[in-house]
PDB file of C-alpha atoms in Angstrom:
ATOM      1  CA  UNK A   1      -6.373  -5.158 -79.050  1.00  0.00           C
ATOM      2  CA  UNK A   2      -3.677  -4.985 -76.575  1.00  0.00           C
ATOM      3  CA  UNK A   3      -1.288  -3.383 -79.125  1.00  0.00           C
ATOM      4  CA  UNK A   4      -4.059  -0.733 -79.928  1.00  0.00           C
ATOM      5  CA  UNK A   5      -4.325   0.137 -76.162  1.00  0.00           C
ATOM      6  CA  UNK A   6      -0.539   0.548 -76.049  1.00  0.00           C
ATOM      7  CA  UNK A   7      -0.424   2.673 -79.068  1.00  0.00           C
ATOM      8  CA  UNK A   8      -3.295   4.932 -77.999  1.00  0.00           C
ATOM      9  CA  UNK A   9      -1.476   5.376 -74.638  1.00  0.00           C
ATOM     10  CA  UNK A  10       1.668   6.371 -76.150  1.00  0.00           C
ATOM     11  CA  UNK A  11      -0.045   8.805 -78.571  1.00  0.00           C
ATOM     12  CA  UNK A  12      -1.875  10.291 -75.748  1.00  0.00           C
ATOM     13  CA  UNK A  13       1.259  10.586 -73.655  1.00  0.00           C
ATOM     14  CA  UNK A  14       3.091  12.403 -76.466  1.00  0.00           C
ATOM     15  CA  UNK A  15       0.027  14.637 -77.019  1.00  0.00           C
ATOM     16  CA  UNK A  16      -0.189  15.733 -73.428  1.00  0.00           C
ATOM     17  CA  UNK A  17       3.565  15.999 -72.748  1.00  0.00           C
ATOM     18  CA  UNK A  18       4.861  17.301 -75.981  1.00  0.00           C
ATOM     19  CA  UNK A  19       2.271  18.612 -78.286  1.00  0.00           C
ATOM     20  CA  UNK A  20       0.058  20.812 -76.000  1.00  0.00           C
ATOM     21  CA  UNK A  21       2.929  22.549 -74.518  1.00  0.00           C
ATOM     22  CA  UNK A  22       4.585  23.033 -77.942  1.00  0.00           C
ATOM     23  CA  UNK A  23       1.532  24.659 -79.274  1.00  0.00           C
ATOM     24  CA  UNK A  24       1.460  27.080 -76.387  1.00  0.00           C
ATOM     25  CA  UNK A  25       5.206  27.829 -76.900  1.00  0.00           C
ATOM     26  CA  UNK A  26       4.638  28.275 -80.663  1.00  0.00           C
ATOM     27  CA  UNK A  27       1.859  30.591 -80.135  1.00  0.00           C
ATOM     28  CA  UNK A  28       3.952  32.648 -77.604  1.00  0.00           C
ATOM     29  CA  UNK A  29       7.043  32.680 -79.998  1.00  0.00           C
ATOM     30  CA  UNK A  30       4.900  33.596 -83.006  1.00  0.00           C
ATOM     31  CA  UNK A  31       3.752  36.830 -81.120  1.00  0.00           C
ATOM     32  CA  UNK A  32       7.011  37.455 -79.270  1.00  0.00           C
ATOM     33  CA  UNK A  33       9.317  37.510 -82.400  1.00  0.00           C
ATOM     34  CA  UNK A  34       7.302  40.407 -83.801  1.00  0.00           C
ATOM     35  CA  UNK A  35       7.487  42.292 -80.395  1.00  0.00           C
ATOM     36  CA  UNK A  36      11.160  41.742 -79.850  1.00  0.00           C
ATOM     37  CA  UNK A  37      12.873  40.811 -83.027  1.00  0.00           C
ATOM     38  CA  UNK A  38      16.284  40.524 -81.567  1.00  0.00           C
ATOM     39  CA  UNK A  39      15.251  37.169 -79.986  1.00  0.00           C
ATOM     40  CA  UNK A  40      15.494  35.652 -83.471  1.00  0.00           C
ATOM     41  CA  UNK A  41      19.296  36.371 -83.332  1.00  0.00           C
ATOM     42  CA  UNK A  42      19.516  33.594 -80.666  1.00  0.00           C
ATOM     43  CA  UNK A  43      18.102  31.098 -83.295  1.00  0.00           C
ATOM     44  CA  UNK A  44      19.890  32.203 -86.228  1.00  0.00           C
ATOM     45  CA  UNK A  45      23.341  33.467 -84.695  1.00  0.00           C
ATOM     46  CA  UNK A  46      25.212  30.160 -85.679  1.00  0.00           C
ATOM     47  CA  UNK A  47      23.504  30.050 -89.116  1.00  0.00           C
ATOM     48  CA  UNK A  48      24.648  33.362 -90.537  1.00  0.00           C
ATOM     49  CA  UNK A  49      27.866  33.315 -92.633  1.00  0.00           C
ATOM     50  CA  UNK A  50      29.052  36.969 -92.217  1.00  0.00           C
ATOM     51  CA  UNK A  51      26.429  39.187 -93.603  1.00  0.00           C
ATOM     52  CA  UNK A  52      23.520  40.480 -91.506  1.00  0.00           C
ATOM     53  CA  UNK A  53      20.304  39.057 -92.393  1.00  0.00           C
ATOM     54  CA  UNK A  54      17.396  41.412 -92.068  1.00  0.00           C
ATOM     55  CA  UNK A  55      14.882  40.776 -89.243  1.00  0.00           C
ATOM     56  CA  UNK A  56      11.911  40.397 -91.570  1.00  0.00           C
ATOM     57  CA  UNK A  57      13.490  37.425 -93.351  1.00  0.00           C
ATOM     58  CA  UNK A  58      14.249  35.872 -90.056  1.00  0.00           C
ATOM     59  CA  UNK A  59      10.700  36.469 -89.032  1.00  0.00           C
ATOM     60  CA  UNK A  60       9.286  34.841 -92.231  1.00  0.00           C
ATOM     61  CA  UNK A  61      11.420  31.748 -91.754  1.00  0.00           C
ATOM     62  CA  UNK A  62      10.230  31.682 -88.042  1.00  0.00           C
ATOM     63  CA  UNK A  63       6.641  31.768 -89.162  1.00  0.00           C
ATOM     64  CA  UNK A  64       7.212  29.144 -91.872  1.00  0.00           C
ATOM     65  CA  UNK A  65       8.823  26.928 -89.098  1.00  0.00           C
ATOM     66  CA  UNK A  66       5.983  27.465 -86.830  1.00  0.00           C
ATOM     67  CA  UNK A  67       3.466  26.655 -89.546  1.00  0.00           C
ATOM     68  CA  UNK A  68       5.243  23.433 -90.332  1.00  0.00           C
ATOM     69  CA  UNK A  69       5.471  22.383 -86.834  1.00  0.00           C
ATOM     70  CA  UNK A  70       1.834  23.171 -86.222  1.00  0.00           C
ATOM     71  CA  UNK A  71       0.751  21.095 -89.158  1.00  0.00           C
ATOM     72  CA  UNK A  72       2.810  18.141 -87.832  1.00  0.00           C
ATOM     73  CA  UNK A  73       1.120  18.504 -84.589  1.00  0.00           C
ATOM     74  CA  UNK A  74      -2.278  18.679 -86.238  1.00  0.00           C
ATOM     75  CA  UNK A  75      -1.369  15.281 -88.074  1.00  0.00           C
ATOM     76  CA  UNK A  76      -0.859  13.687 -84.743  1.00  0.00           C
ATOM     77  CA  UNK A  77      -4.179  15.009 -83.592  1.00  0.00           C
ATOM     78  CA  UNK A  78      -5.886  13.413 -86.585  1.00  0.00           C
ATOM     79  CA  UNK A  79      -4.037  10.174 -85.874  1.00  0.00           C
ATOM     80  CA  UNK A  80      -5.374  10.215 -82.224  1.00  0.00           C
ATOM     81  CA  UNK A  81      -8.902  10.769 -83.616  1.00  0.00           C
ATOM     82  CA  UNK A  82      -8.377   7.708 -86.031  1.00  0.00           C
ATOM     83  CA  UNK A  83      -7.183   5.411 -83.276  1.00  0.00           C
ATOM     84  CA  UNK A  84     -10.500   6.203 -81.332  1.00  0.00           C
ATOM     85  CA  UNK A  85     -12.501   4.878 -84.253  1.00  0.00           C
ATOM     86  CA  UNK A  86     -10.303   1.679 -84.157  1.00  0.00           C
ATOM     87  CA  UNK A  87     -11.033   1.303 -80.401  1.00  0.00           C
ATOM     88  CA  UNK A  88     -14.773   1.587 -81.184  1.00  0.00           C
ATOM     89  CA  UNK A  89     -14.179  -1.203 -83.829  1.00  0.00           C
ATOM     90  CA  UNK A  90     -15.344   1.126 -86.789  1.00  0.00           C
ATOM     91  CA  UNK A  91     -12.145   0.889 -88.896  1.00  0.00           C
ATOM     92  CA  UNK A  92     -14.163   1.501 -92.239  1.00  0.00           C
ATOM     93  CA  UNK A  93     -15.869   4.650 -91.038  1.00  0.00           C
ATOM     94  CA  UNK A  94     -15.814   7.584 -93.468  1.00  0.00           C
ATOM     95  CA  UNK A  95     -13.773   9.699 -90.933  1.00  0.00           C
ATOM     96  CA  UNK A  96     -11.023   7.041 -90.748  1.00  0.00           C
ATOM     97  CA  UNK A  97     -10.666   7.063 -94.649  1.00  0.00           C
ATOM     98  CA  UNK A  98     -10.699  10.812 -94.638  1.00  0.00           C
ATOM     99  CA  UNK A  99      -8.329  11.318 -91.767  1.00  0.00           C
ATOM    100  CA  UNK A 100      -5.718   8.914 -93.413  1.00  0.00           C
ATOM    101  CA  UNK A 101      -6.002  10.902 -96.540  1.00  0.00           C
ATOM    102  CA  UNK A 102      -5.654  14.247 -94.618  1.00  0.00           C
ATOM    103  CA  UNK A 103      -2.663  12.859 -92.697  1.00  0.00           C
ATOM    104  CA  UNK A 104      -0.853  11.746 -95.841  1.00  0.00           C
ATOM    105  CA  UNK A 105      -1.459  14.947 -97.639  1.00  0.00           C
ATOM    106  CA  UNK A 106      -0.349  17.028 -94.846  1.00  0.00           C
ATOM    107  CA  UNK A 107       2.750  14.839 -94.144  1.00  0.00           C
ATOM    108  CA  UNK A 108       3.817  15.160 -97.917  1.00  0.00           C
ATOM    109  CA  UNK A 109       3.435  18.936 -97.519  1.00  0.00           C
ATOM    110  CA  UNK A 110       5.335  18.975 -94.285  1.00  0.00           C
ATOM    111  CA  UNK A 111       8.295  16.913 -95.962  1.00  0.00           C
ATOM    112  CA  UNK A 112       8.376  19.003 -99.054  1.00  0.00           C
ATOM    113  CA  UNK A 113       8.112  22.338 -97.215  1.00  0.00           C
ATOM    114  CA  UNK A 114      10.740  21.264 -94.619  1.00  0.00           C
ATOM    115  CA  UNK A 115      13.023  20.334 -97.475  1.00  0.00           C
ATOM    116  CA  UNK A 116      12.534  23.527 -99.259  1.00  0.00           C
ATOM    117  CA  UNK A 117      13.071  25.502 -96.009  1.00  0.00           C
ATOM    118  CA  UNK A 118      16.283  23.611 -95.171  1.00  0.00           C
ATOM    119  CA  UNK A 119      17.588  24.110 -98.661  1.00  0.00           C
ATOM    120  CA  UNK A 120      16.762  27.920 -98.773  1.00  0.00           C
ATOM    121  CA  UNK A 121      18.021  28.501 -95.127  1.00  0.00           C
ATOM    122  CA  UNK A 122      21.404  26.892 -95.940  1.00  0.00           C
ATOM    123  CA  UNK A 123      21.694  28.922 -99.020  1.00  0.00           C
ATOM    124  CA  UNK A 124      20.626  32.225 -97.415  1.00  0.00           C
ATOM    125  CA  UNK A 125      22.024  31.876 -93.868  1.00  0.00           C
ATOM    126  CA  UNK A 126      25.191  29.795 -94.427  1.00  0.00           C
ATOM    127  CA  UNK A 127      25.908  30.446 -98.103  1.00  0.00           C
ATOM    128  CA  UNK A 128      26.081  26.875 -98.958  1.00  0.00           C
ATOM    129  CA  UNK A 129      24.553  25.175-101.906  1.00  0.00           C
ATOM    130  CA  UNK A 130      23.908  21.697-100.534  1.00  0.00           C
ATOM    131  CA  UNK A 131      21.840  19.036-102.083  1.00  0.00           C
ATOM    132  CA  UNK A 132      21.354  16.010 -99.882  1.00  0.00           C
ATOM    133  CA  UNK A 133      20.816  12.912-101.722  1.00  0.00           C
ATOM    134  CA  UNK A 134      20.697  10.576 -98.624  1.00  0.00           C
ATOM    135  CA  UNK A 135      17.901   9.660 -96.365  1.00  0.00           C
ATOM    136  CA  UNK A 136      16.669  12.680 -94.414  1.00  0.00           C
ATOM    137  CA  UNK A 137      13.799  13.167 -91.966  1.00  0.00           C
ATOM    138  CA  UNK A 138      11.858  15.015 -94.632  1.00  0.00           C
ATOM    139  CA  UNK A 139      12.206  12.266 -97.133  1.00  0.00           C
ATOM    140  CA  UNK A 140      10.947   9.841 -94.488  1.00  0.00           C
ATOM    141  CA  UNK A 141       7.884  12.249 -93.823  1.00  0.00           C
ATOM    142  CA  UNK A 142       7.089  12.321 -97.574  1.00  0.00           C
ATOM    143  CA  UNK A 143       7.165   8.491 -97.534  1.00  0.00           C
ATOM    144  CA  UNK A 144       5.092   8.324 -94.470  1.00  0.00           C
ATOM    145  CA  UNK A 145       2.646  10.717 -96.110  1.00  0.00           C
ATOM    146  CA  UNK A 146       2.448   8.652 -99.220  1.00  0.00           C
ATOM    147  CA  UNK A 147       1.977   5.516 -97.191  1.00  0.00           C
ATOM    148  CA  UNK A 148      -1.076   7.136 -95.345  1.00  0.00           C
ATOM    149  CA  UNK A 149      -2.558   8.144 -98.749  1.00  0.00           C
ATOM    150  CA  UNK A 150      -2.336   4.481-100.045  1.00  0.00           C
ATOM    151  CA  UNK A 151      -3.645   3.353 -96.704  1.00  0.00           C
ATOM    152  CA  UNK A 152      -6.649   5.699 -97.240  1.00  0.00           C
ATOM    153  CA  UNK A 153      -7.378   4.172-100.701  1.00  0.00           C
ATOM    154  CA  UNK A 154      -6.927   0.527 -99.385  1.00  0.00           C
ATOM    155  CA  UNK A 155      -9.500   1.455 -96.630  1.00  0.00           C
ATOM    156  CA  UNK A 156     -11.855   2.903 -99.245  1.00  0.00           C
ATOM    157  CA  UNK A 157     -11.634  -0.340-101.309  1.00  0.00           C
ATOM    158  CA  UNK A 158     -12.041  -2.444 -98.392  1.00  0.00           C
ATOM    159  CA  UNK A 159     -15.300  -0.405 -97.265  1.00  0.00           C
ATOM    160  CA  UNK A 160     -16.762  -0.705-100.708  1.00  0.00           C
ATOM    161  CA  UNK A 161     -16.023  -4.512-100.755  1.00  0.00           C
ATOM    162  CA  UNK A 162     -17.596  -4.799 -97.333  1.00  0.00           C
ATOM    163  CA  UNK A 163     -20.723  -2.922 -98.182  1.00  0.00           C
ATOM    164  CA  UNK A 164     -21.161  -5.190-101.380  1.00  0.00           C
ATOM    165  CA  UNK A 165     -20.701  -8.222 -99.245  1.00  0.00           C
ATOM    166  CA  UNK A 166     -23.390  -7.012 -96.815  1.00  0.00           C
ATOM    167  CA  UNK A 167     -25.842  -6.399 -99.685  1.00  0.00           C
ATOM    168  CA  UNK A 168     -25.435  -9.889-101.110  1.00  0.00           C
ATOM    169  CA  UNK A 169     -26.635 -11.562 -97.883  1.00  0.00           C
TER     170      UNK A 169
END
């Protein structure tokens, strides 16, 4: 139980110190990049390879990045909710199984989307065709997402076995 308290404290610390301010900054940036499109030049200045990229393409990439980051923060929010159920000693609650599956599905989406955005941005902005076959953070996110989906299935089977065991008594 002590490890669970430490985990919950760390997740809450990350949520308060990083995620809440990040959501506010992302919301501000999502609006400000349409009001003042030249601010995107600061982000994309080192990525361009000579030709001028139109602002609407930079804005699309900015929105995709904001979306991917927001989904990642939402996954952490779902994980916080799930840990609360563990603290209440309800590990087989329907919401725990549902949250694990949602987290897994979203992390697979974030990993796949991040890989595609990285590949397309290198191709568009740098003019490089790079295929990375090593371990990338996006590959780790896909693996973590698949792990959460498997964990959801394991908890679903365990919940069913627990309910059958309670009925036989």
